[in-house]
Structures are given as structure tokens and as C-alpha cells.
CSV table of C-alpha atoms and ligand atoms in Angstrom, one decimal:
chain,number,residue,atom,x,y,z
A,1,MET,CA,103.5,-9.3,87.6
A,2,GLU,CA,106.1,-9.0,89.9
A,3,VAL,CA,108.9,-8.0,87.8
A,4,ASP,CA,111.9,-8.4,90.5
A,5,ARG,CA,111.0,-12.2,91.3
A,6,THR,CA,109.8,-13.0,87.8
A,7,LEU,CA,113.6,-12.3,86.7
A,8,GLU,CA,115.0,-14.1,89.6
A,9,GLU,CA,112.9,-17.3,89.4
A,10,LEU,CA,113.9,-17.5,85.9
A,11,LYS,CA,117.7,-17.0,86.8
A,12,LYS,CA,117.3,-19.6,89.2
A,13,HIS,CA,115.9,-21.7,86.8
A,14,ASN,CA,118.1,-21.0,83.7
A,15,LEU,CA,115.6,-19.8,82.1
A,16,TYR,CA,116.8,-15.7,82.1
A,17,ARG,CA,117.9,-14.4,78.4
A,18,LYS,CA,120.2,-11.8,77.9
A,19,LEU,CA,121.1,-10.2,74.7
A,20,LYS,CA,124.2,-10.5,72.4
A,21,THR,CA,125.2,-7.2,70.4
A,22,ILE,CA,126.5,-7.9,67.2
A,23,GLU,CA,128.8,-5.0,65.8
A,24,ARG,CA,129.2,-5.9,62.1
A,25,ALA,CA,128.0,-9.2,60.4
A,26,GLU,CA,129.7,-10.4,56.9
A,27,GLY,CA,127.9,-13.4,55.7
A,28,VAL,CA,128.1,-15.9,58.0
A,29,TYR,CA,130.2,-14.5,60.0
A,30,VAL,CA,129.4,-11.9,63.0
A,31,TYR,CA,132.2,-9.6,65.9
A,32,ILE,CA,131.3,-9.2,69.1
A,33,ASN,CA,133.9,-6.9,70.9
A,34,GLY,CA,135.9,-7.3,68.1
A,35,LYS,CA,136.4,-10.8,68.1
A,36,ARG,CA,134.9,-12.9,65.6
A,37,PHE,CA,132.3,-15.5,65.5
A,38,VAL,CA,130.8,-17.8,63.0
A,39,ASN,CA,127.2,-17.9,63.4
A,40,PHE,CA,125.1,-21.0,63.5
A,41,SER,CA,122.1,-19.9,64.3
A,42,SER,CA,120.9,-17.2,62.3
A,43,ASN,CA,117.9,-17.9,60.0
A,44,ASP,CA,119.6,-16.2,56.9
A,45,TYR,CA,119.7,-19.3,55.2
A,46,LEU,CA,120.9,-18.2,51.9
A,47,SER,CA,123.6,-15.8,53.4
A,48,LEU,CA,121.8,-13.0,51.5
A,49,ALA,CA,121.4,-10.9,54.3
A,50,PHE,CA,124.5,-9.5,55.0
A,51,ASP,CA,126.1,-9.9,51.2
A,52,LYS,CA,128.0,-7.0,50.5
A,53,ARG,CA,127.8,-7.8,46.2
A,54,LEU,CA,124.5,-7.3,46.6
A,55,ALA,CA,125.6,-3.3,47.6
A,56,GLU,CA,124.8,-1.9,44.7
A,57,ASN,CA,121.3,-3.7,43.5
A,58,HIS,CA,120.0,-2.4,47.3
A,59,LYS,CA,121.7,1.4,46.7
A,60,LYS,CA,119.4,2.0,43.7
A,61,CYS,CA,116.5,1.1,45.9
A,62,LEU,CA,117.2,3.6,48.4
A,63,GLU,CA,117.6,6.3,45.8
A,64,ARG,CA,114.5,5.0,43.8
A,65,TRP,CA,112.2,4.7,47.1
A,66,GLY,CA,113.2,6.8,49.8
A,67,SER,CA,113.7,5.3,53.7
A,68,GLY,CA,109.6,5.5,54.5
A,69,SER,CA,106.3,4.2,53.3
A,70,SER,CA,104.5,7.3,55.5
A,71,ALA,CA,101.6,5.8,55.9
A,72,ALA,CA,99.4,2.4,56.0
A,73,ARG,CA,99.0,0.2,52.6
A,74,LEU,CA,94.8,1.7,52.6
A,75,VAL,CA,96.1,5.3,53.3
A,76,THR,CA,98.9,6.6,51.1
A,77,GLY,CA,101.0,3.4,51.8
A,78,ASN,CA,100.6,1.0,48.8
A,79,PHE,CA,103.1,1.6,45.8
A,80,THR,CA,103.8,-0.1,42.8
A,81,VAL,CA,106.8,-1.9,44.1
A,82,HIS,CA,105.0,-3.7,47.0
A,83,GLU,CA,101.8,-5.1,44.2
A,84,GLU,CA,104.8,-6.0,41.7
A,85,LEU,CA,106.5,-7.3,45.0
A,86,GLU,CA,102.8,-9.2,45.6
A,87,LYS,CA,102.8,-10.7,42.1
A,88,LYS,CA,106.0,-12.2,42.1
A,89,LEU,CA,105.6,-13.6,45.9
A,90,ALA,CA,102.0,-15.1,44.5
A,91,LYS,CA,103.6,-16.7,41.2
A,92,MET,CA,106.7,-18.2,43.6
A,93,LYS,CA,104.0,-20.0,45.7
A,94,LYS,CA,101.7,-20.6,42.9
A,95,THR,CA,98.9,-18.8,43.9
A,96,GLU,CA,96.2,-16.1,42.8
A,97,ALA,CA,97.6,-14.1,44.7
A,98,ALA,CA,99.6,-12.6,47.5
A,99,LEU,CA,99.8,-9.8,50.8
A,100,LEU,CA,102.4,-8.4,52.0
A,101,PHE,CA,101.8,-7.6,56.1
A,102,THR,CA,104.9,-6.0,58.1
A,103,CYS,CA,106.2,-9.3,59.4
A,104,GLY,CA,105.0,-12.9,59.9
A,105,TYR,CA,103.9,-12.7,63.7
A,106,MET,CA,101.6,-9.9,62.2
A,107,ALA,CA,100.5,-12.1,59.5
A,108,ASN,CA,99.5,-14.7,61.5
A,109,LEU,CA,98.0,-12.9,64.0
A,110,GLY,CA,95.9,-11.0,61.2
A,111,ILE,CA,95.3,-14.0,59.2
A,112,LEU,CA,93.7,-15.8,61.9
A,113,SER,CA,92.0,-14.0,64.1
A,114,SER,CA,90.1,-12.4,60.9
A,115,LEU,CA,89.3,-15.7,59.2
A,116,LEU,CA,88.2,-17.2,62.5
A,117,GLY,CA,86.2,-16.9,65.4
A,118,ASN,CA,83.4,-17.2,68.2
A,119,GLY,CA,81.6,-20.4,67.1
A,120,ASP,CA,84.6,-21.9,64.7
A,121,ALA,CA,87.3,-24.3,65.3
A,122,ILE,CA,90.8,-24.4,65.0
A,123,PHE,CA,93.4,-27.5,64.5
A,124,SER,CA,96.6,-26.8,65.2
A,125,ASP,CA,100.0,-29.0,65.4
A,126,GLU,CA,101.5,-28.7,68.8
A,127,LEU,CA,104.7,-27.8,68.3
A,128,ASN,CA,103.3,-24.6,65.9
A,129,HIS,CA,104.9,-21.2,66.3
A,130,ALA,CA,104.1,-19.0,69.0
A,131,SER,CA,102.5,-16.3,66.1
A,132,LEU,CA,100.2,-18.9,65.4
A,133,ILE,CA,99.7,-19.9,68.9
A,134,ASP,CA,98.6,-16.5,69.9
A,135,GLY,CA,96.8,-16.0,66.4
A,136,CYS,CA,94.7,-19.0,67.8
A,137,ARG,CA,94.3,-17.4,70.5
A,138,LEU,CA,93.4,-13.8,69.2
A,139,SER,CA,90.7,-15.1,67.1
A,140,LYS,CA,88.7,-16.5,70.0
A,141,ALA,CA,87.7,-19.4,67.9
A,142,LYS,CA,87.6,-23.4,70.2
A,143,VAL,CA,91.5,-24.6,69.7
A,144,PHE,CA,92.1,-27.8,69.5
A,145,ILE,CA,95.8,-28.9,68.9
A,146,TYR,CA,96.8,-32.5,67.7
A,147,LYS,CA,99.9,-34.4,68.6
A,148,HIS,CA,103.1,-33.6,66.7
A,149,ARG,CA,102.7,-34.4,63.1
A,150,ASP,CA,100.1,-37.6,64.1
A,151,VAL,CA,97.9,-37.0,61.2
A,152,ASP,CA,95.4,-39.9,63.1
A,153,HIS,CA,95.0,-38.0,66.0
A,154,LEU,CA,94.0,-34.8,63.8
A,155,GLU,CA,91.4,-37.2,61.9
A,156,GLU,CA,90.5,-38.3,65.2
A,157,LEU,CA,89.1,-34.8,66.4
A,158,LEU,CA,87.9,-33.6,63.4
A,159,LYS,CA,85.6,-36.9,63.1
A,160,THR,CA,84.6,-35.4,66.5
A,161,ASN,CA,84.0,-32.2,66.9
A,162,ARG,CA,84.5,-30.6,63.0
A,163,SER,CA,80.9,-30.8,62.7
A,164,GLU,CA,80.0,-28.6,65.7
A,165,PHE,CA,81.4,-25.8,64.3
A,166,LYS,CA,80.7,-23.2,61.1
A,167,THR,CA,84.6,-22.3,59.9
A,168,ALA,CA,87.5,-24.0,60.8
A,169,ALA,CA,91.1,-24.3,59.7
A,170,ILE,CA,94.0,-26.9,60.0
A,171,VAL,CA,96.9,-24.6,61.0
A,172,THR,CA,100.5,-25.9,60.7
A,173,ASP,CA,104.4,-24.8,60.3
A,174,SER,CA,105.7,-26.1,56.9
A,175,ILE,CA,109.1,-26.4,58.2
A,176,PHE,CA,109.1,-26.5,62.5
A,177,SER,CA,111.2,-23.5,63.2
A,178,MET,CA,113.2,-25.7,66.4
A,179,ASP,CA,113.1,-29.1,65.3
A,180,GLY,CA,113.8,-28.5,61.4
A,181,ASP,CA,111.1,-31.4,60.5
A,182,ILE,CA,108.5,-31.1,58.0
A,183,ALA,CA,104.5,-31.2,57.9
A,184,PRO,CA,102.9,-34.0,56.2
A,185,LEU,CA,101.4,-31.5,53.9
A,186,ASP,CA,99.8,-33.3,51.5
A,187,LYS,CA,98.1,-35.7,54.3
A,188,LEU,CA,97.0,-32.7,55.9
A,189,LEU,CA,95.5,-31.5,52.8
A,190,LYS,CA,93.9,-34.6,52.3
A,191,LEU,CA,92.0,-33.7,55.6
A,192,ALA,CA,91.0,-29.9,55.1
A,193,GLU,CA,89.5,-31.7,52.1
A,194,ASP,CA,87.3,-34.3,53.8
A,195,TYR,CA,86.5,-32.7,56.5
A,196,ASN,CA,85.8,-29.0,54.4
A,197,THR,CA,88.8,-27.1,56.5
A,198,TYR,CA,91.1,-24.0,55.1
A,199,LEU,CA,94.8,-25.5,55.7
A,200,ILE,CA,96.9,-22.3,56.6
A,201,VAL,CA,100.9,-22.9,56.3
A,202,ASP,CA,103.8,-21.4,57.7
A,203,ASP,CA,106.5,-21.5,55.0
A,204,ALA,CA,108.6,-19.2,57.7
A,205,HIS,CA,111.7,-21.5,57.1
A,206,ALA,CA,110.8,-23.3,53.9
A,207,THR,CA,110.4,-20.2,51.4
A,208,GLY,CA,114.2,-20.8,49.8
A,209,VAL,CA,115.4,-23.8,51.8
A,210,ILE,CA,113.1,-26.9,50.3
A,211,GLY,CA,112.2,-24.8,47.1
A,212,ASN,CA,109.8,-21.8,46.3
A,213,SER,CA,107.2,-23.2,48.2
A,214,SER,CA,106.5,-26.4,50.9
A,215,PHE,CA,103.8,-27.4,48.4
A,216,ASP,CA,106.2,-27.7,45.7
A,217,PHE,CA,108.2,-30.0,48.2
A,218,PHE,CA,105.1,-32.2,48.5
A,219,ASP,CA,104.6,-31.7,44.6
A,220,ILE,CA,100.7,-30.5,45.9
A,221,LYS,CA,98.6,-27.4,44.5
A,222,PRO,CA,97.4,-24.7,46.6
A,223,THR,CA,93.7,-25.0,46.6
A,224,GLU,CA,90.7,-22.2,47.1
A,225,LYS,CA,91.1,-22.8,50.9
A,226,THR,CA,94.7,-23.3,51.0
A,227,ILE,CA,96.4,-20.2,52.7
A,228,ILE,CA,100.6,-19.9,52.9
A,229,MET,CA,101.9,-17.4,54.7
A,230,GLY,CA,105.7,-16.8,54.4
A,231,THR,CA,107.9,-14.4,55.3
A,232,LEU,CA,110.8,-12.6,53.9
A,233,GLY,CA,113.5,-12.0,57.0
A,234,LYS,CA,115.2,-15.5,56.8
A,235,ALA,CA,115.7,-16.9,53.8
A,236,ILE,CA,115.1,-14.2,51.5
A,237,GLY,CA,117.3,-11.7,53.8
A,238,THR,CA,114.9,-8.5,53.7
A,239,PHE,CA,112.0,-8.3,56.0
A,240,GLY,CA,108.5,-8.7,56.0
A,241,ALA,CA,106.3,-11.5,55.5
A,242,PHE,CA,103.0,-12.1,52.9
A,243,VAL,CA,100.0,-14.5,52.6
A,244,ALA,CA,99.6,-16.5,49.3
A,245,SER,CA,96.3,-17.4,48.3
A,246,THR,CA,93.7,-16.6,46.1
A,247,SER,CA,92.4,-13.2,44.8
A,248,ARG,CA,89.3,-13.8,46.6
A,249,MET,CA,91.0,-14.0,50.2
A,250,LYS,CA,93.6,-11.2,49.2
A,251,GLU,CA,90.6,-8.8,49.3
A,252,PHE,CA,89.3,-10.3,52.4
A,253,PHE,CA,92.4,-9.8,54.6
A,254,VAL,CA,92.9,-5.9,52.9
A,255,ASN,CA,89.5,-5.7,54.6
A,256,ARG,CA,89.6,-7.6,57.6
A,257,ALA,CA,92.7,-8.2,59.0
A,258,ARG,CA,93.7,-5.6,61.8
A,259,THR,CA,97.1,-6.3,61.6
A,260,PHE,CA,97.4,-5.3,58.3
A,261,ILE,CA,94.8,-2.5,58.3
A,262,PHE,CA,96.4,-0.7,61.2
A,263,THR,CA,100.4,-0.4,60.6
A,264,THR,CA,102.6,1.8,58.6
A,265,ALA,CA,103.0,-0.6,55.6
A,266,ILE,CA,106.7,-1.9,54.4
A,267,PRO,CA,108.6,0.6,53.8
A,268,PRO,CA,109.2,0.5,49.5
A,269,HIS,CA,112.6,0.1,49.3
A,270,ILE,CA,112.4,-2.9,51.3
A,271,ALA,CA,110.2,-4.5,48.9
A,272,CYS,CA,112.5,-3.4,46.1
A,273,MET,CA,115.2,-5.4,47.8
A,274,THR,CA,113.4,-7.6,48.4
A,275,ILE,CA,112.5,-8.2,44.5
A,276,LYS,CA,116.7,-7.9,44.1
A,277,ASN,CA,117.1,-10.5,46.3
A,278,LEU,CA,114.5,-13.1,45.0
A,279,GLN,CA,116.6,-13.0,42.0
A,280,GLU,CA,119.3,-15.0,43.9
A,281,ILE,CA,117.6,-17.7,45.5
A,282,LYS,CA,117.8,-20.5,42.6
A,283,SER,CA,121.8,-19.9,42.6
A,284,ARG,CA,122.4,-20.1,46.1
A,285,MET,CA,120.5,-22.9,47.0
A,286,ASN,CA,122.0,-26.1,45.6
A,287,LYS,CA,125.1,-25.0,48.0
A,288,LEU,CA,122.7,-24.5,51.2
A,289,GLN,CA,121.6,-28.2,50.0
A,290,GLU,CA,125.4,-28.9,49.9
A,291,ASN,CA,125.7,-27.9,53.2
A,292,ILE,CA,122.5,-29.3,54.9
A,293,GLU,CA,124.5,-32.5,53.8
A,294,LEU,CA,127.8,-31.8,55.1
A,295,LEU,CA,126.4,-31.0,58.6
A,296,SER,CA,124.5,-33.9,58.3
A,297,LYS,CA,126.9,-36.3,57.6
A,298,LEU,CA,129.2,-34.9,60.0
A,299,THR,CA,127.3,-34.6,63.4
A,300,GLY,CA,125.0,-37.6,63.0
A,301,ILE,CA,122.0,-35.4,63.4
A,302,LYS,CA,119.3,-36.2,60.5
A,303,SER,CA,117.9,-32.8,59.0
A,304,GLN,CA,116.3,-32.5,55.7
A,305,THR,CA,116.5,-29.0,56.4
A,306,ALA,CA,118.5,-25.9,57.3
A,307,ILE,CA,117.3,-26.6,61.0
A,308,PHE,CA,119.3,-29.2,63.5
A,309,PRO,CA,118.4,-29.4,66.8
A,310,LEU,CA,120.5,-31.3,69.4
A,311,ILE,CA,118.6,-31.7,72.0
A,312,VAL,CA,120.3,-31.7,75.4
A,313,GLY,CA,117.1,-32.0,77.7
A,314,ASP,CA,118.3,-29.7,81.0
A,315,SER,CA,118.3,-25.8,80.2
A,316,GLY,CA,121.6,-25.8,82.7
A,317,ARG,CA,122.9,-27.8,80.8
A,318,THR,CA,121.9,-26.8,77.2
A,319,LEU,CA,123.3,-22.7,78.1
A,320,GLN,CA,127.0,-24.7,79.2
A,321,LEU,CA,127.2,-25.9,75.8
A,322,SER,CA,126.4,-22.7,74.2
A,323,GLU,CA,128.7,-20.7,76.6
A,324,LYS,CA,131.6,-23.4,75.8
A,325,LEU,CA,130.8,-23.0,71.8
A,326,PHE,CA,130.8,-19.5,71.7
A,327,GLU,CA,134.2,-19.8,73.5
A,328,LYS,CA,135.1,-21.4,70.7
A,329,GLY,CA,134.1,-19.0,68.4
A,330,PHE,CA,130.3,-20.3,67.4
A,331,ILE,CA,127.2,-18.6,67.9
A,332,ILE,CA,124.5,-21.3,68.8
A,333,PRO,CA,121.9,-19.7,71.2
A,334,ALA,CA,120.8,-22.2,73.7
A,335,ILE,CA,116.5,-22.6,73.3
A,336,ARG,CA,114.4,-22.7,76.1
A,337,PRO,CA,111.5,-23.1,77.5
A,338,PRO,CA,109.2,-21.9,76.7
A,339,THR,CA,110.3,-22.0,73.2
A,340,VAL,CA,110.2,-25.5,73.3
A,341,PRO,CA,108.4,-28.2,75.8
A,342,GLU,CA,109.6,-28.3,79.3
A,343,GLY,CA,112.8,-30.3,78.6
A,344,THR,CA,113.9,-30.7,75.3
A,345,ALA,CA,115.9,-27.6,75.2
A,346,ARG,CA,118.6,-27.5,72.9
A,347,LEU,CA,121.1,-26.0,70.6
A,348,ARG,CA,119.3,-25.1,67.5
A,349,ILE,CA,122.0,-25.5,64.8
A,350,THR,CA,121.2,-24.0,61.9
A,351,VAL,CA,123.7,-23.9,58.5
A,352,ALA,CA,123.6,-21.6,55.3
A,353,ALA,CA,124.6,-21.4,52.2
A,354,GLY,CA,127.2,-18.4,53.4
A,355,HIS,CA,129.2,-21.4,55.5
A,356,THR,CA,132.4,-22.8,54.3
A,357,ALA,CA,133.3,-26.9,54.4
A,358,GLU,CA,135.5,-25.5,56.6
A,359,ASP,CA,132.9,-24.0,59.2
A,360,ILE,CA,131.2,-27.0,59.1
A,361,LYS,CA,134.0,-29.1,59.8
A,362,ASN,CA,135.2,-27.2,62.7
A,363,LEU,CA,131.7,-26.7,64.3
A,364,SER,CA,131.4,-30.6,63.9
A,365,ASP,CA,134.8,-31.3,66.0
A,366,ALA,CA,133.7,-29.0,68.4
A,367,LEU,CA,130.6,-30.0,69.2
A,368,LYS,CA,132.1,-34.2,69.4
A,369,THR,CA,135.0,-33.2,72.1
A,370,LEU,CA,131.9,-31.1,74.2
A,371,ILE,CA,129.7,-33.7,74.2
B,1,PLP,C1,110.4,-16.3,62.4
B,1,PLP,C2,109.0,-17.3,62.7
B,1,PLP,C3,107.5,-16.7,62.2
B,1,PLP,C4,107.5,-14.7,62.7
B,1,PLP,O1,108.4,-14.1,61.4
B,1,PLP,P1,108.3,-13.0,61.4
B,1,PLP,O2,108.3,-12.0,60.1
B,1,PLP,O3,110.0,-12.9,62.3
B,1,PLP,O4,107.5,-11.8,62.6
B,1,PLP,C5,106.2,-16.7,61.8
B,1,PLP,N1,106.5,-18.4,62.1
B,1,PLP,C6,107.5,-19.2,62.2
B,1,PLP,C7,107.6,-20.5,61.8
B,1,PLP,C8,108.4,-19.0,62.4
B,1,PLP,O5,109.3,-19.0,62.1
């Protein structure tokens, strides 16, 4: 890779990325160079991550558990609090068991690369998250990509190809991270049953947003062959991820998922803080729902989830809009290829429980003047 040329090319095409440095965060407000901004781009959908009211709870966790985990789970990094959290997460997802991973990216790599290999097939939605895509690649299974949320296309691919492979899986985000739309899980589950495949569902943006689980949202139950990945760093407001499935699958991942085996366990105080934060979910979901409806109404962008894509198309123009919003006190980064497909650069607006009606109204007014 030619480093200098790559960076120049990126700049030329408005695809260069730069870090923003935040000095302080309080709820949905962040401070940069001493100035206060309203954050409309975080995934802290329930506004738990920077809530001072939870500090007492969290302090107790630190006092009890220290700062690190000291080793991988299979060595000496497995504490009672990890297992307590796993039980709660399994209950939340209505599965037999759950297994913590260090983060969602690692969880997806671990699930896909352990369960699927040479001679197997993965059927993957074209807009799946990068971590699922990388998991597919790492697995060495044959990957079939179906059109976004298109169950007819998926069925066609299954009909033509399924029988040539041993193990197979349908893989999808439940709520798509850059579009905020919802995968047709009921239909996908039916196809998984008809064609004897696993159904792997990434609930990163669903947990704590459309309920405890996307399966609940569709009023369907996880089966023996469903695997749900959930993250803790988004609506739950801490850090880490988990896989929820049968006890048998948990046993398999403990023994086979390399991103579980060969990495240091989540610090136990994080597991403890996560348990505390889980208690807050229910009381905040209504407020989030209210805010979703208000933002929908005021901006005209339709979404059932906390993610509102405002598709602009051109990367340069999207970047410009993002900068203008920044001048007006809003943080909404420009999402550009390769995060989204060519020609679909966008502002990805996310709303959280902590936004006031005034914050949402101000944003909507700012968008109207700019667009
Ligand atoms: C954020 C995200 C992940 C990765 O989770 P991390 O815990 O941040 O590593 C995986 N899948 C989707 C859909 C995501 O949005």
C-alpha cells in the first residue's frame, strides 16, 4: 500500500477521515474546544453512557471488581459476575445461554469463522455490517450475497445452491446500522427452517431499542438454529458484546471461537456496570420511542428505529452539510463509502432518550435551512 498516495486519493475524493476529539460528555451533549454540541450521531440510544446519576452504581462495581480481568476467560479471567451477566442476557434474548465477547466485531468474527468453513455456505444481506462481512471472509465459506431485505432473491439463491454445501447460514443485521430499517426476520426464520440453515442475527442496534430482542419485535422465538449477537457498547451504554443461543452452541463457541479463546476477558467491573445499566433500560425505552416519533414527524424522514439516514448522494456535499451542522452546534458526521455503497453518502442522524424536544426541534429547523 502506498501510504502517501492513498491518503491523497482519499482527500481528492472527499473520502478522507479525521478524528474529532471530545473533551467531555454529559448525556447527549459533548464539548469540543470548550464549545457545547448536541450529539445526534452516537449509538448510546438510551443515554446511559454519560449519565452522572449512575455514577454511584458504577463506583461500587469498581470497588468490588478492580480495573482489569487479568486473563482470557479460559485461563483465570472468568468471574462470577461474567456468568451472572450472561444469564441475564440469555433471559433478555429468550435463549438458553449467552456468551460474552470483548466486542461485537470480535463476536461476529468468532461466530462465523468457527461455525462455517470450507464446503459451507453463507447467505448474506448486501448491507450487512463490516464485521459480518469480515467474518464471512475469514470463515472461507462460499458467500452468496442477496439484495437488501429481498427474501425472494434469497430464496432463489437457497433453492439453486443450498444442496451443494454442508452447513449453511443466513446472516443479517436486524436493524441495519446505516439505514435504520429492519430485516424481515419472520420470513428469514422460515427460510432458515425450510432450507436447514442457521440464522445469525446481529442485534447491535436493536437491543434496548425495539425491545429486548428483534425476535420479540416480530413475536417469533429463537430456535435451536438461531444465533443472536448483541452489543453492550450501544444502547446498554457500557462495552462488550455477547452471543445468545443454545447451551450447546455456547459450549461450541467456548471451544472453537478464536476471538473468544485468545483474548483477555472483559474486565469484571464492566460486566458489573452492565448489569446495573440493564436495570435502566425499561424506564428509558418509552422516552426513546417518543423522540423517534418526534424526529420522524419534524423531519419527514421515516424510521421505526433510532437511526435516521438523510441520503445526500455526493460525498463532498455530505461533508459540507456535516460541517455546516457542526457550526450550528450539532454533531452528525458524513457517512461515506466504503461504509455505505457508492453514491449513497449520507448524514446518519441518531436520536437518543436524552434528547429534549427542543434539541430535536432545533435540529429539524437547522436541517430545513440547510437543505
Ligand atoms: C457496532 C456494530 C458492531 C460491532 O460492535 P462493537 O461492539 O462496536 O465492536 C457489529 N455489528 C453492527 C451491526 C454494529 O453496528
